[in-house]
Coordinates of C-alpha atoms and ligand atoms in Angstrom, one line a residue:
M190 CA -3.5 7.9 -25.5
I191 CA -0.3 6.5 -27.0
N192 CA -1.6 5.8 -30.5
D193 CA 0.4 7.2 -33.4
L194 CA 3.6 7.6 -31.5
P195 CA 6.8 7.0 -33.5
L196 CA 8.1 3.5 -32.5
P197 CA 11.7 2.3 -32.4
V198 CA 13.1 -0.1 -35.0
T199 CA 13.4 -3.3 -33.0
N200 CA 15.1 -5.6 -35.5
D201 CA 18.4 -3.7 -35.8
P202 CA 21.1 -6.2 -35.0
V203 CA 22.9 -3.9 -32.6
D204 CA 20.0 -3.3 -30.2
H205 CA 17.6 -6.2 -31.1
G206 CA 18.6 -7.9 -27.8
F207 CA 17.5 -4.9 -25.8
W208 CA 14.1 -4.8 -27.3
A209 CA 13.6 -8.6 -27.2
S210 CA 14.4 -8.5 -23.4
A211 CA 12.1 -5.5 -22.9
L212 CA 9.2 -7.6 -24.2
Q213 CA 10.1 -10.0 -21.4
S214 CA 10.1 -7.1 -18.9
Q215 CA 13.8 -7.4 -18.4
L216 CA 16.3 -4.6 -18.6
V217 CA 19.6 -5.6 -20.3
V218 CA 22.8 -3.7 -21.2
Q219 CA 25.6 -4.8 -23.4
R220 CA 28.7 -6.4 -21.9
C221 CA 31.9 -6.3 -24.0
S222 CA 33.2 -9.8 -24.6
G223 CA 36.8 -8.4 -24.7
C224 CA 37.1 -6.2 -21.6
R225 CA 33.8 -6.9 -19.8
L226 CA 32.8 -3.1 -19.9
L227 CA 29.0 -2.6 -19.5
R228 CA 27.6 -0.1 -21.9
F229 CA 24.3 1.6 -22.8
P230 CA 22.8 2.5 -25.1
P231 CA 23.7 -0.4 -27.4
R232 CA 26.6 0.2 -29.8
P233 CA 28.3 -2.0 -32.4
M234 CA 31.8 -1.5 -30.8
C235 CA 33.3 -1.1 -27.4
P236 CA 34.5 2.4 -26.7
K237 CA 37.3 1.1 -24.4
C238 CA 38.9 -1.8 -26.3
Q239 CA 37.2 -1.6 -29.8
S240 CA 36.0 -5.1 -29.7
S241 CA 32.8 -5.7 -31.7
D242 CA 31.9 -8.9 -29.7
S243 CA 29.4 -8.4 -26.9
G244 CA 26.6 -10.1 -25.0
W245 CA 23.7 -8.9 -22.8
Q246 CA 23.7 -8.7 -19.1
V247 CA 20.4 -8.5 -17.1
M248 CA 20.2 -5.5 -14.7
S249 CA 18.1 -5.1 -11.6
G250 CA 15.9 -2.5 -13.2
R251 CA 16.6 -0.2 -10.2
G252 CA 18.2 3.2 -10.2
K253 CA 18.2 6.8 -9.2
V254 CA 16.9 9.9 -11.0
W255 CA 20.0 11.6 -12.5
S256 CA 18.0 14.3 -14.4
F257 CA 14.5 14.9 -15.7
A258 CA 12.6 17.3 -18.0
T259 CA 9.1 18.3 -18.8
P260 CA 9.0 19.1 -22.5
A261 CA 6.7 22.1 -22.8
S262 CA 6.5 21.9 -26.6
P263 CA 7.7 18.5 -27.9
L264 CA 9.7 18.4 -31.1
L265 CA 7.5 15.7 -32.6
P266 CA 3.8 16.5 -33.0
A267 CA 2.8 13.0 -31.9
F268 CA 3.9 13.8 -28.4
E269 CA 1.7 17.0 -28.1
A270 CA -1.2 15.0 -26.8
L271 CA 0.9 13.6 -24.0
T272 CA 2.0 16.9 -22.5
P273 CA 2.7 17.5 -19.8
Y274 CA 4.8 14.5 -19.1
V275 CA 8.2 14.0 -17.5
T276 CA 11.1 12.2 -19.1
A277 CA 13.8 11.0 -16.7
V278 CA 17.5 10.0 -17.2
V279 CA 18.1 7.3 -14.6
S280 CA 21.5 6.1 -13.4
L281 CA 21.4 2.3 -12.9
D282 CA 22.2 1.0 -9.4
E283 CA 24.8 -1.4 -10.9
H284 CA 26.9 1.5 -12.3
E285 CA 26.1 5.2 -12.1
D286 CA 27.5 5.8 -15.6
L287 CA 24.9 3.5 -17.1
R288 CA 21.9 5.8 -17.8
V289 CA 18.6 4.9 -19.3
V290 CA 16.0 7.4 -20.5
G291 CA 12.2 6.9 -20.1
P292 CA 9.0 8.4 -19.0
L293 CA 8.5 8.7 -15.3
L294 CA 5.4 7.3 -13.6
L295 CA 4.2 7.9 -10.1
A296 CA 3.1 4.2 -9.5
P297 CA 3.3 0.9 -11.2
G298 CA 0.9 0.9 -14.2
G299 CA 0.6 4.7 -13.8
D300 CA -0.2 7.2 -16.5
I301 CA 2.6 8.8 -18.5
Q302 CA 0.8 12.1 -18.0
G303 CA 0.4 11.6 -14.2
V304 CA 3.6 13.2 -13.0
R305 CA 4.6 16.8 -12.3
A306 CA 8.1 18.1 -12.1
D307 CA 7.5 19.5 -8.6
Q308 CA 7.0 16.0 -7.4
L309 CA 10.5 15.0 -8.3
S310 CA 14.0 15.5 -7.2
I311 CA 17.4 14.3 -8.3
G312 CA 18.5 11.1 -6.6
Q313 CA 15.0 9.7 -6.1
A314 CA 14.9 5.9 -6.3
V315 CA 13.0 4.4 -9.2
S316 CA 12.4 1.0 -10.7
I317 CA 11.7 0.0 -14.3
E318 CA 8.4 -1.0 -15.8
F319 CA 7.8 -1.8 -19.4
K320 CA 4.7 -0.5 -21.2
R321 CA 3.7 -2.5 -24.2
L322 CA 3.1 -0.1 -27.2
A323 CA 3.1 -2.7 -30.1
D324 CA 3.6 -6.4 -30.7
D325 CA 7.4 -5.8 -30.8
V326 CA 7.8 -2.7 -28.6
A327 CA 7.8 -2.5 -24.8
L328 CA 8.8 1.0 -23.7
P329 CA 11.0 1.3 -20.6
C330 CA 9.4 3.6 -18.1
W331 CA 10.6 4.5 -14.6
V332 CA 8.4 4.2 -11.5
L333 CA 9.1 6.2 -8.4
E334 CA 9.7 4.0 -5.3
P335 CA 7.1 4.6 -2.6
S336 CA 9.7 6.0 -0.2
G337 CA 10.8 8.5 -2.9
R338 CA 7.5 10.0 -3.8
Q339 CA 6.8 13.6 -2.9
G340 CA 3.7 15.9 -3.1
E341 CA 1.1 13.2 -3.6
Ligands
ZN1650 ZN1 35.7 -3.8 -24.5

């Protein structure tokens, strides 16, 4: 089902820590060593204090659906076979301005194709799950919390 998808580059020095943690099923975001600002996605420099020193902070992996979309006609042909699927933008519980994008799943271990937009609403609670796509790639996905599911 997920063969031939374009995979991210995981050895870039800016975001290697994110992908390495994903392989351990841990969500991390950057923390500026200068001003302590948390930021995501990974960037080489802090947008607040311009420090280029940063570390990684482990997040709970819990959040709320901030937005979602069902691409009717994906831009990349490799994703055509997966349609319909839902991609969510999730605000992390630690800070609502930290948002992580990923496919939305109805249950742990669920299928990327198993969700319909009419089962979702903004603000639903989700938790992260990592799907292994390659030796060096674990894709962050979002799983609806049982209390937040609708229309099953
Ligand atoms: Zn900073």
